[in-house]
CSV table of C-alpha atoms and ligand atoms in Angstrom, one decimal:
chain,number,residue,atom,x,y,z
J,1,MET,CA,0.0,0.0,0.0
J,2,GLY,CA,1.2,3.5,-0.7
J,3,GLU,CA,1.1,6.6,1.4
J,4,SER,CA,-2.2,7.9,2.6
J,5,VAL,CA,-2.1,11.6,3.5
J,6,LEU,CA,-5.0,13.5,5.0
J,7,THR,CA,-5.9,16.7,3.2
J,8,ALA,CA,-6.7,19.8,5.3
J,9,GLY,CA,-9.9,19.6,7.2
J,10,ALA,CA,-10.6,16.1,6.1
J,11,GLU,CA,-10.7,13.0,8.3
J,12,PRO,CA,-12.9,10.6,6.4
J,13,GLY,CA,-13.6,12.0,3.0
J,14,PHE,CA,-11.0,13.2,0.5
J,15,ARG,CA,-7.4,12.2,0.8
J,16,ARG,CA,-4.4,11.1,-1.3
J,17,GLU,CA,-3.6,7.4,-2.0
J,18,ASN,CA,-0.6,6.8,-4.1
J,19,GLY,CA,-0.7,10.4,-5.2
J,20,GLU,CA,-4.3,10.3,-6.4
J,21,LEU,CA,-7.1,12.2,-4.6
J,22,VAL,CA,-9.7,9.6,-3.7
J,23,CYS,CA,-12.9,9.7,-1.7
J,24,ASP,CA,-12.9,7.1,1.1
J,25,GLY,CA,-10.8,4.8,-1.0
J,26,VAL,CA,-12.9,5.2,-4.2
J,27,SER,CA,-11.0,6.6,-7.2
J,28,LEU,CA,-12.3,9.9,-8.4
J,29,GLY,CA,-10.9,9.1,-11.8
J,30,LEU,CA,-13.2,6.0,-11.9
J,31,ILE,CA,-16.2,8.1,-10.9
J,32,ALA,CA,-15.5,10.7,-13.6
J,33,ALA,CA,-15.0,8.0,-16.3
J,34,ASP,CA,-18.3,6.4,-15.3
J,35,VAL,CA,-20.7,9.3,-14.8
J,36,GLY,CA,-18.8,12.1,-16.6
J,37,THR,CA,-17.9,15.6,-15.3
J,38,PRO,CA,-18.8,18.0,-13.8
J,39,VAL,CA,-20.1,15.9,-10.9
J,40,TYR,CA,-20.6,16.5,-7.2
J,41,VAL,CA,-19.1,13.7,-5.1
J,42,TYR,CA,-20.0,13.3,-1.4
J,43,SER,CA,-18.6,11.1,1.4
J,44,ALA,CA,-21.2,9.5,3.6
J,45,ALA,CA,-18.5,8.7,6.2
J,46,SER,CA,-17.6,12.4,6.5
J,47,ILE,CA,-21.2,13.4,7.0
J,48,LYS,CA,-21.5,10.7,9.7
J,49,SER,CA,-18.4,11.8,11.4
J,50,GLN,CA,-19.5,15.5,11.5
J,51,PHE,CA,-22.9,14.5,12.9
J,52,GLU,CA,-21.3,12.4,15.6
J,53,LYS,CA,-18.8,15.1,16.5
J,54,LEU,CA,-21.5,17.7,17.1
J,55,SER,CA,-23.8,15.3,18.9
J,56,SER,CA,-21.1,14.2,21.2
J,57,VAL,CA,-19.9,17.6,22.3
J,58,LEU,CA,-23.6,18.4,23.2
J,59,ALA,CA,-24.2,15.0,24.8
J,60,GLU,CA,-24.9,16.5,28.2
J,61,VAL,CA,-27.6,18.9,26.9
J,62,PRO,CA,-31.0,17.6,25.9
J,63,HIS,CA,-31.0,18.5,22.2
J,64,ARG,CA,-31.8,17.5,18.7
J,65,LEU,CA,-29.9,18.4,15.5
J,66,HIS,CA,-32.3,19.6,12.9
J,67,TYR,CA,-30.3,19.5,9.7
J,68,SER,CA,-30.8,22.6,7.6
J,69,VAL,CA,-32.0,21.1,4.3
J,70,LYS,CA,-31.1,24.1,2.3
J,71,ALA,CA,-27.4,23.3,2.6
J,72,ASN,CA,-27.7,20.1,0.5
J,73,SER,CA,-31.2,18.7,-0.1
J,74,ASN,CA,-30.3,15.5,-1.9
J,75,LEU,CA,-32.7,12.7,-0.8
J,76,ALA,CA,-29.9,10.2,-0.1
J,77,ILE,CA,-28.2,12.7,2.2
J,78,LEU,CA,-31.5,13.5,3.9
J,79,GLY,CA,-32.1,9.7,4.3
J,80,GLN,CA,-28.7,9.2,5.8
J,81,LEU,CA,-29.1,12.0,8.3
J,82,ARG,CA,-32.5,10.6,9.3
J,83,ARG,CA,-30.9,7.3,10.0
J,84,HIS,CA,-28.3,9.0,12.2
J,85,GLY,CA,-31.2,10.5,14.3
J,86,ALA,CA,-31.4,14.0,12.9
J,87,GLY,CA,-34.6,16.0,12.4
J,88,VAL,CA,-34.7,18.7,9.7
J,89,ASP,CA,-35.1,22.5,9.4
J,90,VAL,CA,-37.0,23.4,6.2
J,91,VAL,CA,-37.7,26.8,4.7
J,92,SER,CA,-40.2,26.0,2.0
J,93,GLY,CA,-43.0,23.7,1.0
J,94,GLY,CA,-40.5,22.1,-1.5
J,95,GLU,CA,-38.0,21.3,1.3
J,96,MET,CA,-40.9,19.9,3.4
J,97,TYR,CA,-41.8,17.7,0.5
J,98,ARG,CA,-38.2,16.5,0.2
J,99,ALA,CA,-38.0,15.8,3.9
J,100,GLN,CA,-41.2,13.7,3.7
J,101,SER,CA,-39.9,11.9,0.6
J,102,ALA,CA,-36.8,11.0,2.7
J,103,GLY,CA,-38.9,9.5,5.4
J,104,PHE,CA,-39.1,12.4,8.0
J,105,LYS,CA,-42.3,12.7,9.9
J,106,GLY,CA,-44.0,16.0,10.8
J,107,SER,CA,-42.6,15.7,14.4
J,108,ASP,CA,-39.1,15.7,12.9
J,109,ILE,CA,-39.6,19.0,11.1
J,110,VAL,CA,-39.0,22.6,12.1
J,111,PHE,CA,-40.4,25.1,9.6
J,112,SER,CA,-38.3,28.4,9.3
J,113,GLY,CA,-38.4,31.2,6.8
J,114,VAL,CA,-39.2,34.9,6.5
J,115,GLY,CA,-41.9,34.6,3.9
J,116,LYS,CA,-44.0,31.5,4.4
J,117,THR,CA,-47.1,31.5,2.2
J,118,GLU,CA,-50.6,30.6,3.4
J,119,ARG,CA,-50.4,27.4,1.4
J,120,GLU,CA,-47.1,26.5,3.1
J,121,LEU,CA,-48.5,27.2,6.5
J,122,ILE,CA,-51.5,24.9,5.7
J,123,GLU,CA,-49.2,22.2,4.5
J,124,ALA,CA,-47.1,22.5,7.7
J,125,LEU,CA,-50.1,22.3,10.0
J,126,ALA,CA,-51.6,19.4,8.0
J,127,LEU,CA,-48.3,17.5,8.4
J,128,GLY,CA,-48.1,18.2,12.1
J,129,VAL,CA,-44.7,19.8,12.2
J,130,LEU,CA,-42.9,20.1,15.5
J,131,LEU,CA,-42.4,23.9,15.3
J,132,ILE,CA,-43.2,26.8,13.0
J,133,ASN,CA,-40.6,29.5,13.6
J,134,VAL,CA,-42.6,32.7,13.1
J,135,GLU,CA,-40.8,35.8,12.0
J,136,SER,CA,-43.4,38.6,12.1
J,137,GLU,CA,-46.6,39.6,13.7
J,138,ASP,CA,-48.4,39.5,10.3
J,139,GLU,CA,-47.3,35.9,9.9
J,140,LEU,CA,-48.5,35.1,13.4
J,141,THR,CA,-52.0,36.6,12.7
J,142,LEU,CA,-52.2,34.6,9.4
J,143,LEU,CA,-51.1,31.4,11.1
J,144,ASP,CA,-53.7,31.9,13.9
J,145,GLN,CA,-56.5,32.2,11.2
J,146,VAL,CA,-55.2,29.3,9.2
J,147,ALA,CA,-55.0,27.0,12.3
J,148,GLY,CA,-58.5,28.1,13.3
J,149,ARG,CA,-59.8,27.1,9.9
J,150,LEU,CA,-58.1,23.7,10.2
J,151,GLY,CA,-59.3,23.3,13.8
J,152,VAL,CA,-55.7,22.8,15.2
J,153,ALA,CA,-53.4,24.7,17.5
J,154,ALA,CA,-50.2,25.9,15.7
J,155,PRO,CA,-46.9,25.0,17.5
J,156,VAL,CA,-45.0,28.2,17.4
J,157,ALA,CA,-41.5,29.5,18.2
J,158,LEU,CA,-40.9,33.2,17.8
J,159,ARG,CA,-37.8,33.9,15.7
J,160,VAL,CA,-36.0,36.7,17.5
J,161,ASN,CA,-33.5,39.0,15.9
J,162,PRO,CA,-31.0,39.1,18.8
J,163,GLU,CA,-29.2,42.0,17.1
J,164,VAL,CA,-25.7,40.7,17.5
J,165,MET,CA,-22.8,41.7,15.3
J,166,VAL,CA,-21.5,38.7,13.5
J,167,ASP,CA,-18.3,38.5,11.6
J,168,THR,CA,-18.9,36.1,8.6
J,169,PRO,CA,-16.8,36.1,5.5
J,170,HIS,CA,-19.5,37.9,3.5
J,171,PRO,CA,-22.3,40.4,4.4
J,172,TYR,CA,-24.9,38.2,2.6
J,173,THR,CA,-24.4,35.4,5.2
J,174,ARG,CA,-25.2,37.6,8.2
J,175,THR,CA,-28.7,37.5,9.5
J,176,GLY,CA,-28.8,38.4,13.2
J,177,GLY,CA,-27.9,42.1,12.9
J,178,LYS,CA,-30.1,45.1,13.7
J,179,GLY,CA,-32.2,46.2,10.7
J,180,MET,CA,-32.1,42.9,8.8
J,181,LYS,CA,-35.2,41.3,7.3
J,182,PHE,CA,-34.9,38.2,9.5
J,183,GLY,CA,-36.7,37.7,12.8
J,184,ILE,CA,-38.7,39.9,15.1
J,185,PRO,CA,-36.7,42.9,16.4
J,186,PHE,CA,-35.4,42.1,19.9
J,187,ASP,CA,-37.2,44.9,21.7
J,188,GLU,CA,-40.6,44.0,20.1
J,189,THR,CA,-40.5,40.3,20.8
J,190,LEU,CA,-42.1,40.4,24.3
J,191,ILE,CA,-45.1,42.4,22.9
J,192,VAL,CA,-45.5,39.9,20.0
J,193,ALA,CA,-45.2,37.0,22.5
J,194,GLN,CA,-48.0,38.5,24.7
J,195,ARG,CA,-50.2,38.8,21.6
J,196,ALA,CA,-49.4,35.2,20.7
J,197,LEU,CA,-50.4,34.1,24.2
J,198,GLY,CA,-53.8,35.8,23.6
J,199,MET,CA,-54.4,34.0,20.2
J,200,LYS,CA,-56.8,31.1,20.3
J,201,HIS,CA,-55.0,28.8,17.8
J,202,ILE,CA,-51.4,29.6,18.6
J,203,ARG,CA,-49.4,27.5,21.1
J,204,LEU,CA,-46.3,29.4,22.0
J,205,ILE,CA,-43.7,26.7,22.8
J,206,GLY,CA,-40.4,28.1,21.9
J,207,ILE,CA,-38.0,30.9,20.9
J,208,ASP,CA,-35.5,30.8,18.1
J,209,MET,CA,-32.6,32.7,16.5
J,210,HIS,CA,-30.2,32.2,13.6
J,211,VAL,CA,-27.4,34.7,13.6
J,212,GLY,CA,-25.6,33.9,10.4
J,213,SER,CA,-23.6,31.4,8.5
J,214,GLN,CA,-20.0,30.3,8.5
J,215,ILE,CA,-19.5,31.7,12.0
J,216,SER,CA,-16.1,30.8,13.4
J,217,GLN,CA,-16.4,32.5,16.8
J,218,PHE,CA,-18.8,31.5,19.5
J,219,GLU,CA,-19.3,34.9,21.0
J,220,PRO,CA,-22.3,35.7,18.7
J,221,TYR,CA,-24.0,32.6,20.1
J,222,GLU,CA,-23.1,33.6,23.6
J,223,ILE,CA,-24.6,37.1,23.3
J,224,GLY,CA,-27.6,35.8,21.3
J,225,LEU,CA,-28.3,33.0,23.9
J,226,ALA,CA,-28.1,35.5,26.7
J,227,ARG,CA,-30.8,37.6,25.0
J,228,LEU,CA,-32.9,34.6,24.2
J,229,MET,CA,-32.8,33.4,27.8
J,230,GLN,CA,-33.7,36.9,29.0
J,231,LEU,CA,-36.8,36.8,26.7
J,232,TRP,CA,-37.5,33.2,27.8
J,233,HIS,CA,-37.9,34.4,31.4
J,234,GLU,CA,-39.8,37.5,30.5
J,235,ILE,CA,-42.2,35.6,28.3
J,236,GLY,CA,-42.6,33.0,31.0
J,237,ALA,CA,-43.4,35.8,33.5
J,238,SER,CA,-46.1,37.0,31.0
J,239,GLY,CA,-48.0,33.7,31.5
J,240,ALA,CA,-46.4,31.3,28.9
J,241,SER,CA,-46.6,28.0,30.7
J,242,ASP,CA,-45.6,25.8,27.7
J,243,LEU,CA,-42.2,27.2,26.6
J,244,ARG,CA,-39.8,24.3,26.0
J,245,TYR,CA,-37.9,24.7,22.7
J,246,LEU,CA,-34.9,26.9,22.4
J,247,ASP,CA,-33.8,26.9,18.8
J,248,ILE,CA,-30.4,28.5,18.3
J,249,GLY,CA,-30.2,28.1,14.5
J,250,GLY,CA,-27.3,27.0,12.4
J,251,GLY,CA,-24.2,28.8,11.3
J,252,LEU,CA,-21.2,26.7,12.6
J,253,ALA,CA,-18.3,27.3,10.3
J,254,VAL,CA,-16.2,24.7,8.5
J,255,SER,CA,-12.6,25.1,7.2
J,256,TYR,CA,-12.4,26.1,3.6
J,257,ASP,CA,-8.7,26.4,4.1
J,258,ALA,CA,-6.7,26.0,7.3
J,259,GLY,CA,-8.0,27.7,10.3
J,260,HIS,CA,-11.5,28.9,9.9
J,261,ALA,CA,-13.5,26.1,11.5
J,262,VAL,CA,-15.4,26.9,14.7
J,263,ASP,CA,-14.1,25.5,18.0
J,264,ILE,CA,-17.1,23.2,18.7
J,265,ASP,CA,-15.8,22.3,22.2
J,266,GLY,CA,-15.8,26.1,23.0
J,267,PHE,CA,-19.2,26.3,21.4
J,268,ALA,CA,-20.6,23.4,23.5
J,269,ALA,CA,-19.1,25.0,26.7
J,270,VAL,CA,-21.0,28.2,25.9
J,271,VAL,CA,-24.2,26.2,25.4
J,272,ARG,CA,-23.7,24.3,28.6
J,273,ARG,CA,-23.1,27.5,30.5
J,274,MET,CA,-26.0,29.5,29.1
J,275,VAL,CA,-28.8,26.9,28.8
J,276,PRO,CA,-30.3,25.9,32.2
J,277,PRO,CA,-30.3,22.2,32.7
J,278,GLY,CA,-33.7,20.4,32.7
J,279,GLU,CA,-35.8,23.3,31.6
J,280,VAL,CA,-35.3,23.5,27.9
J,281,LYS,CA,-35.0,21.3,24.8
J,282,LEU,CA,-32.3,22.7,22.6
J,283,ILE,CA,-32.6,22.7,18.8
J,284,LEU,CA,-29.8,23.3,16.5
J,285,GLU,CA,-30.1,23.8,12.7
J,286,PRO,CA,-26.6,23.0,11.3
J,287,GLY,CA,-26.3,22.8,7.6
J,288,ARG,CA,-22.7,23.6,6.4
J,289,PHE,CA,-21.1,22.0,9.4
J,290,LEU,CA,-22.5,18.6,8.5
J,291,VAL,CA,-22.0,18.5,4.8
J,292,GLY,CA,-19.7,21.4,3.7
J,293,ASN,CA,-16.4,19.4,3.7
J,294,ALA,CA,-18.1,16.1,2.8
J,295,GLY,CA,-18.4,17.1,-0.9
J,296,ILE,CA,-16.3,18.2,-3.8
J,297,LEU,CA,-17.2,19.3,-7.3
J,298,LEU,CA,-15.1,17.2,-9.7
J,299,THR,CA,-14.4,19.0,-13.0
J,300,ARG,CA,-12.2,18.4,-16.0
J,301,VAL,CA,-9.8,20.8,-17.6
J,302,LEU,CA,-11.0,21.8,-21.1
J,303,TYR,CA,-8.4,24.2,-22.3
J,304,ARG,CA,-5.4,26.4,-21.2
J,305,LYS,CA,-4.8,29.8,-22.5
J,306,ARG,CA,-2.9,33.0,-21.9
J,307,SER,CA,-4.4,36.5,-22.1
J,308,GLY,CA,-3.1,39.8,-20.8
J,309,GLY,CA,-0.1,38.2,-19.2
J,310,LYS,CA,-2.3,35.8,-17.2
J,311,ASN,CA,-2.8,32.0,-17.3
J,312,PHE,CA,-6.3,30.7,-17.6
J,313,ILE,CA,-7.4,27.2,-16.8
J,314,ILE,CA,-10.8,26.6,-18.4
J,315,VAL,CA,-12.7,23.8,-16.8
J,316,ASP,CA,-16.1,22.2,-17.6
J,317,ALA,CA,-17.8,23.4,-14.3
J,318,GLY,CA,-19.0,27.0,-14.2
J,319,MET,CA,-20.8,29.5,-12.0
J,320,ASN,CA,-24.1,27.9,-12.8
J,321,ASP,CA,-22.8,24.7,-11.1
J,322,LEU,CA,-21.1,26.4,-8.1
J,323,ILE,CA,-22.0,30.0,-7.6
J,324,ARG,CA,-20.2,30.6,-4.3
J,325,PRO,CA,-16.9,32.0,-5.7
J,326,SER,CA,-18.7,34.4,-8.0
J,327,HIS,CA,-21.6,35.4,-5.6
J,328,TYR,CA,-19.8,35.7,-2.3
J,329,ASN,CA,-16.2,35.9,-3.5
J,330,ALA,CA,-15.9,32.6,-1.6
J,331,TYR,CA,-12.6,30.7,-1.5
J,332,HIS,CA,-12.7,27.0,-2.5
J,333,ARG,CA,-9.5,25.0,-2.4
J,334,LEU,CA,-8.6,23.7,-5.9
J,335,GLU,CA,-6.3,20.9,-6.7
J,336,ALA,CA,-5.5,18.3,-9.3
J,337,VAL,CA,-6.7,14.8,-8.7
J,338,ASN,CA,-3.4,13.5,-10.1
J,339,PRO,CA,-0.8,16.3,-9.6
J,340,THR,CA,2.4,16.0,-11.4
J,341,GLY,CA,4.3,18.3,-9.0
J,342,ALA,CA,4.4,21.2,-11.6
J,343,ARG,CA,2.8,24.4,-10.3
J,344,THR,CA,1.5,27.5,-12.0
J,345,THR,CA,-0.4,30.7,-11.2
J,346,ALA,CA,-3.7,31.0,-13.0
J,347,ASP,CA,-7.4,32.0,-13.0
J,348,VAL,CA,-9.6,28.9,-13.0
J,349,VAL,CA,-12.7,29.8,-15.0
J,350,GLY,CA,-15.8,28.1,-16.4
J,351,PRO,CA,-17.5,28.0,-19.8
J,352,VAL,CA,-20.3,30.5,-18.8
J,353,CYS,CA,-20.5,33.7,-20.8
J,354,GLU,CA,-19.9,36.0,-17.8
J,355,SER,CA,-16.6,37.6,-16.6
J,356,GLY,CA,-17.8,36.7,-13.1
J,357,ASP,CA,-17.7,33.0,-14.0
J,358,PHE,CA,-14.7,31.7,-12.0
J,359,LEU,CA,-13.9,29.1,-9.4
J,360,GLY,CA,-10.7,30.8,-8.3
J,361,LEU,CA,-8.6,33.9,-9.3
J,362,HIS,CA,-4.9,34.3,-9.3
J,363,ARG,CA,-4.3,30.9,-7.7
J,364,ASP,CA,-1.0,29.3,-7.1
J,365,ILE,CA,-2.1,25.9,-8.3
J,366,ASP,CA,-1.3,22.5,-9.8
J,367,ASP,CA,-0.3,22.9,-13.4
J,368,VAL,CA,-3.3,20.9,-14.7
J,369,GLN,CA,-3.5,20.2,-18.4
J,370,PRO,CA,-6.5,19.7,-20.7
J,371,GLY,CA,-8.2,16.4,-20.0
J,372,GLU,CA,-7.0,16.3,-16.4
J,373,LEU,CA,-9.3,16.3,-13.4
J,374,MET,CA,-9.6,19.0,-10.7
J,375,ALA,CA,-11.3,18.9,-7.3
J,376,VAL,CA,-13.1,22.0,-6.0
J,377,HIS,CA,-13.1,21.3,-2.3
J,378,SER,CA,-15.7,22.1,0.4
J,379,ALA,CA,-18.5,22.1,-2.1
J,380,GLY,CA,-20.9,19.8,-0.1
J,381,ALA,CA,-22.9,22.8,1.2
J,382,TYR,CA,-24.6,25.4,-0.9
J,383,GLY,CA,-23.2,23.8,-4.1
J,384,PHE,CA,-25.6,21.8,-6.1
J,385,VAL,CA,-28.6,23.3,-4.3
J,386,MET,CA,-27.7,26.8,-5.6
J,387,SER,CA,-27.0,25.6,-9.2
J,388,SER,CA,-29.0,26.7,-12.1
J,389,ASN,CA,-29.5,26.1,-15.8
J,390,TYR,CA,-28.0,29.4,-16.9
J,391,ASN,CA,-26.5,29.3,-20.4
J,392,SER,CA,-28.8,26.3,-20.8
J,393,ARG,CA,-26.4,24.1,-19.0
J,394,PRO,CA,-28.0,20.8,-17.8
J,395,ARG,CA,-27.5,20.4,-14.0
J,396,VAL,CA,-24.8,18.0,-13.1
J,397,ALA,CA,-24.9,14.6,-11.5
J,398,GLU,CA,-24.4,13.9,-7.8
J,399,VAL,CA,-22.6,10.8,-6.5
J,400,LEU,CA,-22.5,9.4,-3.0
J,401,VAL,CA,-19.5,7.3,-1.8
J,402,ASP,CA,-20.3,4.9,1.1
J,403,LYS,CA,-18.3,1.9,2.4
J,404,GLY,CA,-16.1,1.6,-0.6
J,405,ARG,CA,-18.9,1.8,-3.1
J,406,TYR,CA,-20.3,4.7,-5.1
J,407,GLY,CA,-23.7,5.4,-6.5
J,408,MET,CA,-25.5,8.1,-8.4
J,409,VAL,CA,-27.9,10.0,-6.2
J,410,THR,CA,-28.9,12.6,-8.9
J,411,GLU,CA,-28.8,11.9,-12.6
J,412,ARG,CA,-27.3,14.4,-14.9
J,413,GLU,CA,-30.0,16.4,-16.6
J,414,GLN,CA,-30.4,15.9,-20.4
J,415,TYR,CA,-31.0,18.6,-23.0
J,416,SER,CA,-34.7,17.6,-23.0
J,417,ASP,CA,-35.0,18.4,-19.3
J,418,LEU,CA,-34.1,22.0,-20.2
J,419,VAL,CA,-37.3,22.5,-22.2
J,420,ARG,CA,-39.5,20.0,-20.5
J,421,LYS,CA,-41.8,22.7,-18.9
J,422,GLU,CA,-41.7,25.1,-21.9
J,423,ARG,CA,-44.1,25.6,-24.8
J,424,LEU,CA,-43.0,26.5,-28.3
J,425,GLU,CA,-46.5,27.7,-28.8
J,426,PRO,CA,-48.5,28.8,-25.8
J,427,GLU,CA,-51.9,27.5,-25.1
J,428,TRP,CA,-53.5,30.9,-25.7
J,429,ARG,CA,-56.3,32.0,-23.4
J,430,SER,CA,-58.6,34.8,-24.2
J,431,ALA,CA,-58.2,37.9,-21.9
J,432,GLU,CA,-61.9,38.9,-22.3
A,501,LLP,N1,-31.2,27.9,10.0
A,501,LLP,C1,-31.6,29.0,9.3
A,501,LLP,C2,-32.9,29.7,9.7
A,501,LLP,C3,-30.9,29.5,8.2
A,501,LLP,O1,-31.3,30.5,7.5
A,501,LLP,C4,-29.7,28.8,7.8
A,501,LLP,C5,-28.9,29.2,6.7
A,501,LLP,C6,-29.3,27.7,8.6
A,501,LLP,C7,-30.1,27.3,9.6
A,501,LLP,C8,-28.1,26.9,8.3
A,501,LLP,O2,-26.9,27.6,8.3
A,501,LLP,P1,-25.5,26.9,8.2
A,501,LLP,O3,-25.4,26.0,9.4
A,501,LLP,O4,-25.5,26.1,7.0
A,501,LLP,O5,-24.5,28.0,8.2
A,501,LLP,N2,-25.6,30.3,0.6
A,501,LLP,C9,-24.7,30.8,1.7
A,501,LLP,C10,-25.2,30.4,3.0
A,501,LLP,C11,-26.6,30.9,3.3
A,501,LLP,C12,-27.1,30.4,4.6
A,501,LLP,C13,-28.6,30.7,4.8
A,501,LLP,N3,-29.2,30.3,6.0
A,501,LLP,C14,-23.3,30.3,1.4
A,501,LLP,O6,-23.1,29.6,0.4
A,501,LLP,O7,-22.4,30.6,2.2
């Protein structure tokens, strides 16, 4: 057997064997030859390991991890997390449908989101979800009416905006700051809670926050939790006898390179200190932490060229397949699957007709040649789920590696899928 070197951030997952980057012992070259490129490849073992890590640091606190489906909503991954004992956090009727399709029951589901429609509220109540995280007084009023019509009591947690400053890599991934669209402003929550307590079809059973994403410090959680616990007691003193769920959202960071992961032991210590034992059931909504480093986007080099004194590596994956570099200026580690040792400095770009279509700019990188494979690391979260058909590019395949085997968990789209819902000639309807 040859050397086996762990790559940064990876335990199970992606590592080198005899020089080749493999996924838990399965050759990426083999997967690419079989299903083509670009393709997302996920490690089931890595997801399991992350789930167990987070569960074990929180072992002393009664809690449940409700996986945030938006991070990666593939059915096979949802099914795996369900078998590990996770619940889910969903933000749309579509995610609720996926969760059900993966075997989750209503009682496993927390429904979050700033703009739930009436239809979605009806669906959630009909399904009997554990919790609806309500983000405004308007939403609460509508939910009370809808629940009344259905003859049920809606299980509600109020999503509070704890108004904490959060340092995430990009402003778009901050949610818990003052003046943002998310949650009920901190100083209005008590009043909204008192109104909720007076509503016939609302059962106020929790409070909730989500302060942002890719958070590598635990101070925002500490401040947010202090504010939530203050409200917990104030709402309790206002007559809420049924409060039991404290949902502290997601946001735990992973390492995209060395050194940006959250210290989950420190995080757990904060939780243990701030959450009174016995009184509360803690809910967490981790997304990225569970799946971010469990996936790569595997792409093949199409061409090399030079322009304006720069080297370009043109690959077959573009911004429509992975939008994070272009949308958030996000860093994803790029490396050759079979490096030769030669290095270069280059922009790695896709085929999409946009100057913003890149996977990495001015990178010191393996000198990959046309036909060779590259891995775009840490693409397990907010990768495939944010992909689109821009430039009429069919969405790519997804493959799961588990116990030395691999299997397709999403088929690559065909050209025919691109036009499946379209009409060359509309079915005209009279406007009279
Ligand atoms: N709960 C709620 C209510 C959320 O809005 C989110 C993420 C999560 C949980 C999960 O957060 P996580 O543990 O994954 O950080 N597209 C961006 C990230 C957007 C996150 C949106 N909300 C990115 O690619 O970085």
